[in-house]
Amino acid sequence: EDQVTQSPEALRLQEGESSSLNCSYTVSGLRGLFWYRQDPGKGPEFLFTLYSAGEEKEKERLKATLTKKESFLHITAPKPEDSATYLCAVRISTAGGTSYGKLTFGQGTILTVHP
Amino acid sequence: DTEVTQTPKHLVMGMTNKKSLKCEQHMGHRAMYWYKQKAKKPPELMFVYSYEKLSINESVPSRFSPECPNSSLLNLHLHALQPEDSALYLCASSQEMDSYNSPLHFGNGTRLTVT
């Protein structure tokens, strides 16, 4: 069964304290791994798409990396405004070799950055 | 601001009411989605439309009825809901349903409360 597991469930950091969030997956036919940020009462905000092992993407204080079994979201020198829930999602191939829009989400990591 | 607009932001309805949720996007995307999100849980897929045709129904009860009047609009008609249907309903769109390089972009959702 396809699974996406995020860890830790919650992470509390001091401002400026760098850390990493983990997303591990056991899926067949990965066709994209996506990171989203979600603020309370809002919809998920798209951050990154990763397709192949070894790929890296960066945006401001965030850097996402991908291996064959997991993805990391590295947060460098975080600020209080980085506090949010970070969701990882994967898109997989169907048996027919195509994929469709279904994203399988992990449970998310709640990040709190204290000033 | 998100490019996927959902109305209303909040909705309270009784179990005998009929109401509709609306979603609009002007990014030229040809795939549109409805997701349901309960508190502290990840989004769960309900429906996928591709080129204005229903492509995926994730075994959603018939009290939820989707409609795609054109490529920019998506509605979700609600009838005889139960209190457990209270949740954040998210609309999303992507360039194509089956495209490898096609992340989903979410609206900010409608917070639905069924009394």
Short mmCIF file of C-alpha atoms in Angstrom, two decimals:
data_model
loop_
_atom_site.label_atom_id
_atom_site.label_comp_id
_atom_site.label_asym_id
_atom_site.label_seq_id
_atom_site.Cartn_x
_atom_site.Cartn_y
_atom_site.Cartn_z
CA GLU A 1 0.00 0.00 0.00
CA ASP A 2 1.27 3.46 -0.88
CA GLN A 3 2.25 5.44 2.22
CA VAL A 4 3.61 8.86 3.02
CA THR A 5 4.96 9.49 6.52
CA GLN A 6 6.12 12.84 7.84
CA SER A 7 8.27 13.41 10.90
CA PRO A 8 8.35 14.91 13.37
CA GLU A 9 4.65 15.59 13.98
CA ALA A 10 5.56 18.89 15.62
CA LEU A 11 8.77 20.89 15.78
CA ARG A 12 9.51 23.90 17.95
CA LEU A 13 12.53 26.03 17.03
CA GLN A 14 14.08 29.23 18.22
CA GLU A 15 14.45 31.94 15.64
CA GLY A 16 17.65 31.29 13.70
CA GLU A 17 17.84 27.61 14.70
CA SER A 18 18.10 25.61 11.46
CA SER A 19 16.49 22.18 11.16
CA SER A 20 14.96 19.67 8.74
CA LEU A 21 11.56 18.07 8.20
CA ASN A 22 11.32 14.56 6.81
CA CYS A 23 8.90 12.96 4.37
CA SER A 24 9.41 9.25 3.71
CA TYR A 25 7.38 7.39 1.12
CA THR A 26 6.75 3.85 0.02
CA VAL A 27 5.03 4.13 -3.34
CA SER A 28 5.41 2.47 -6.69
CA GLY A 29 5.73 4.69 -9.71
CA LEU A 30 6.44 8.06 -8.12
CA ARG A 31 5.44 10.87 -10.46
CA GLY A 32 6.27 13.84 -8.33
CA LEU A 33 6.71 14.78 -4.69
CA PHE A 34 5.21 18.08 -3.60
CA TRP A 35 5.75 20.30 -0.57
CA TYR A 36 3.05 22.64 0.64
CA ARG A 37 2.80 25.13 3.48
CA GLN A 38 -0.56 25.59 5.21
CA ASP A 39 -1.44 28.40 7.60
CA PRO A 40 -4.41 27.99 10.00
CA GLY A 41 -7.74 28.47 8.23
CA LYS A 42 -6.08 28.74 4.80
CA GLY A 43 -5.57 26.41 1.88
CA PRO A 44 -2.21 24.72 1.22
CA GLU A 45 0.29 26.97 -0.53
CA PHE A 46 2.46 25.27 -3.14
CA LEU A 47 6.21 25.39 -2.42
CA PHE A 48 8.14 22.82 -4.48
CA THR A 49 7.88 19.92 -6.90
CA LEU A 50 10.61 17.27 -6.99
CA TYR A 51 10.70 14.53 -9.62
CA SER A 52 13.89 12.52 -9.39
CA ALA A 53 16.41 11.40 -6.79
CA GLY A 54 19.16 13.94 -6.29
CA GLU A 55 16.98 16.89 -7.24
CA GLU A 56 17.07 20.01 -5.05
CA LYS A 57 14.91 23.16 -5.05
CA GLU A 58 15.36 26.35 -3.01
CA LYS A 59 13.16 29.27 -2.07
CA GLU A 60 14.28 31.86 0.44
CA ARG A 61 15.07 29.99 3.69
CA LEU A 62 13.68 26.67 2.41
CA LYS A 63 15.49 23.93 0.52
CA ALA A 64 13.87 20.66 -0.55
CA THR A 65 15.81 17.54 -1.49
CA LEU A 66 14.75 14.13 -2.76
CA THR A 67 16.18 10.62 -2.51
CA LYS A 68 14.63 7.34 -3.65
CA LYS A 69 12.89 6.87 -0.33
CA GLU A 70 12.49 10.27 1.28
CA SER A 71 12.48 14.01 0.96
CA PHE A 72 13.81 16.63 3.33
CA LEU A 73 12.68 20.21 3.78
CA HIS A 74 15.61 22.12 5.25
CA ILE A 75 14.84 25.41 6.98
CA THR A 76 17.82 27.71 7.41
CA ALA A 77 17.73 30.43 10.09
CA PRO A 78 13.94 30.30 10.43
CA LYS A 79 11.84 33.30 11.41
CA PRO A 80 8.53 33.35 13.33
CA GLU A 81 6.67 33.90 10.05
CA ASP A 82 7.83 30.44 8.92
CA SER A 83 5.51 28.94 11.55
CA ALA A 84 2.94 26.79 9.72
CA THR A 85 2.02 23.19 8.94
CA TYR A 86 4.21 21.74 6.20
CA LEU A 87 2.59 19.05 4.08
CA CYS A 88 4.29 16.57 1.81
CA ALA A 89 2.33 14.85 -0.96
CA VAL A 90 3.13 12.34 -3.69
CA ARG A 91 1.56 11.66 -7.07
CA ILE A 92 1.82 8.10 -8.25
CA SER A 93 1.30 6.21 -11.50
CA THR A 94 -1.83 4.21 -11.99
CA ALA A 95 -1.73 0.64 -13.26
CA GLY A 96 -2.20 1.92 -16.80
CA GLY A 97 1.03 3.90 -16.65
CA THR A 98 -0.54 7.31 -16.36
CA SER A 99 -1.06 9.34 -13.26
CA TYR A 100 -3.96 11.47 -12.32
CA GLY A 101 -4.40 14.36 -10.03
CA LYS A 102 -4.74 12.40 -6.82
CA LEU A 103 -2.12 13.49 -4.35
CA THR A 104 -1.50 11.27 -1.33
CA PHE A 105 -0.68 13.57 1.58
CA GLY A 106 1.36 12.92 4.69
CA GLN A 107 -0.03 13.95 8.07
CA GLY A 108 2.05 17.12 8.13
CA THR A 109 4.61 18.68 10.46
CA ILE A 110 3.50 21.60 12.62
CA LEU A 111 6.41 24.01 12.80
CA THR A 112 6.54 26.71 15.48
CA VAL A 113 9.36 29.25 15.46
CA HIS A 114 9.74 31.31 18.62
CA PRO A 115 11.31 34.78 18.51
CA ASP B 1 -3.36 36.01 -2.48
CA THR B 2 -4.35 32.69 -3.99
CA GLU B 3 -5.35 32.51 -7.66
CA VAL B 4 -8.14 30.05 -6.86
CA THR B 5 -11.10 31.88 -5.35
CA GLN B 6 -13.68 30.14 -3.20
CA THR B 7 -17.00 31.48 -1.93
CA PRO B 8 -18.36 31.70 0.63
CA LYS B 9 -15.51 31.71 3.16
CA HIS B 10 -17.83 30.43 5.90
CA LEU B 11 -21.14 28.58 5.71
CA VAL B 12 -23.48 27.34 8.42
CA MET B 13 -26.33 25.11 7.29
CA GLY B 14 -28.94 22.86 8.80
CA MET B 15 -29.29 19.22 7.88
CA THR B 16 -32.34 19.92 5.70
CA ASN B 17 -30.80 22.85 3.80
CA LYS B 18 -29.52 22.96 0.24
CA LYS B 19 -26.47 25.10 -0.40
CA SER B 20 -23.67 25.41 -2.94
CA LEU B 21 -19.95 26.09 -2.72
CA LYS B 22 -18.30 27.93 -5.60
CA CYS B 23 -14.78 27.95 -6.96
CA GLU B 24 -13.22 29.99 -9.74
CA GLN B 25 -9.78 30.05 -11.37
CA HIS B 26 -8.43 32.12 -14.26
CA MET B 27 -5.08 30.42 -14.78
CA GLY B 28 -6.28 28.44 -17.81
CA HIS B 29 -6.08 25.20 -15.87
CA ARG B 30 -8.04 22.27 -17.30
CA ALA B 31 -8.25 20.13 -14.16
CA MET B 32 -10.19 21.09 -11.02
CA TYR B 33 -10.57 19.29 -7.73
CA TRP B 34 -12.60 19.21 -4.54
CA TYR B 35 -10.87 18.20 -1.32
CA LYS B 36 -12.23 17.87 2.21
CA GLN B 37 -10.05 18.62 5.23
CA LYS B 38 -10.92 17.87 8.84
CA ALA B 39 -9.11 19.59 11.70
CA LYS B 40 -5.48 18.52 12.12
CA LYS B 41 -5.76 16.10 9.17
CA PRO B 42 -4.42 16.29 5.62
CA PRO B 43 -6.74 17.08 2.69
CA GLU B 44 -8.71 14.14 1.26
CA LEU B 45 -9.66 13.99 -2.41
CA MET B 46 -13.38 14.00 -3.25
CA PHE B 47 -13.71 14.73 -7.00
CA VAL B 48 -11.58 15.50 -10.04
CA TYR B 49 -12.78 17.20 -13.22
CA SER B 50 -10.70 17.17 -16.37
CA TYR B 51 -11.78 19.31 -19.33
CA GLU B 52 -15.13 19.88 -17.62
CA LYS B 53 -15.88 16.15 -17.31
CA LEU B 54 -15.99 14.25 -14.04
CA SER B 55 -13.00 11.92 -14.07
CA ILE B 56 -12.68 10.80 -10.48
CA ASN B 57 -15.26 10.31 -7.73
CA GLU B 58 -13.63 8.97 -4.58
CA SER B 59 -16.80 7.15 -3.45
CA VAL B 60 -18.29 10.36 -2.08
CA PRO B 61 -21.89 10.16 -0.71
CA SER B 62 -24.56 11.44 -3.09
CA ARG B 63 -25.45 14.29 -0.72
CA PHE B 64 -22.39 15.97 -2.32
CA SER B 65 -22.98 16.78 -5.99
CA PRO B 66 -20.22 18.42 -8.05
CA GLU B 67 -20.73 20.48 -11.18
CA CYS B 68 -18.30 22.06 -13.64
CA PRO B 69 -20.22 24.63 -15.75
CA ASN B 70 -17.09 25.68 -17.66
CA SER B 71 -13.33 25.40 -17.48
CA SER B 72 -13.03 28.22 -14.94
CA LEU B 73 -15.83 27.33 -12.55
CA LEU B 74 -16.47 24.47 -10.17
CA ASN B 75 -19.44 24.07 -7.84
CA LEU B 76 -20.23 21.67 -5.04
CA HIS B 77 -23.94 21.29 -4.29
CA LEU B 78 -24.81 20.20 -0.77
CA HIS B 79 -28.06 18.58 0.36
CA ALA B 80 -29.12 16.76 3.54
CA LEU B 81 -25.67 16.91 5.08
CA GLN B 82 -24.75 15.42 8.43
CA PRO B 83 -22.89 17.14 11.29
CA GLU B 84 -19.86 14.95 10.55
CA ASP B 85 -19.63 16.65 7.14
CA SER B 86 -18.46 19.81 8.89
CA ALA B 87 -14.97 20.54 7.55
CA LEU B 88 -12.87 22.85 5.41
CA TYR B 89 -13.72 22.27 1.74
CA LEU B 90 -10.85 23.08 -0.57
CA CYS B 91 -10.93 23.64 -4.29
CA ALA B 92 -7.75 23.20 -6.35
CA SER B 93 -6.73 23.41 -9.98
CA SER B 94 -3.82 22.22 -12.12
CA GLN B 95 -2.80 22.62 -15.76
CA GLU B 96 -3.70 19.05 -16.60
CA MET B 97 -4.95 16.08 -14.61
CA ASP B 98 -2.38 13.64 -15.92
CA SER B 99 0.59 15.92 -16.47
CA TYR B 100 3.86 15.08 -14.79
CA ASN B 101 4.68 18.74 -14.28
CA SER B 102 1.40 20.00 -12.89
CA PRO B 103 1.21 20.90 -9.21
CA LEU B 104 -2.15 21.60 -7.63
CA HIS B 105 -2.94 25.16 -6.59
CA PHE B 106 -5.43 25.45 -3.76
CA GLY B 107 -7.96 28.08 -2.77
CA ASN B 108 -8.41 29.13 0.85
CA GLY B 109 -11.44 26.96 1.31
CA THR B 110 -14.97 27.22 2.64
CA ARG B 111 -15.36 26.49 6.35
CA LEU B 112 -18.63 24.49 6.52
CA THR B 113 -20.54 23.87 9.73
CA VAL B 114 -23.57 21.57 9.67
CA THR B 115 -25.95 22.00 12.59
#
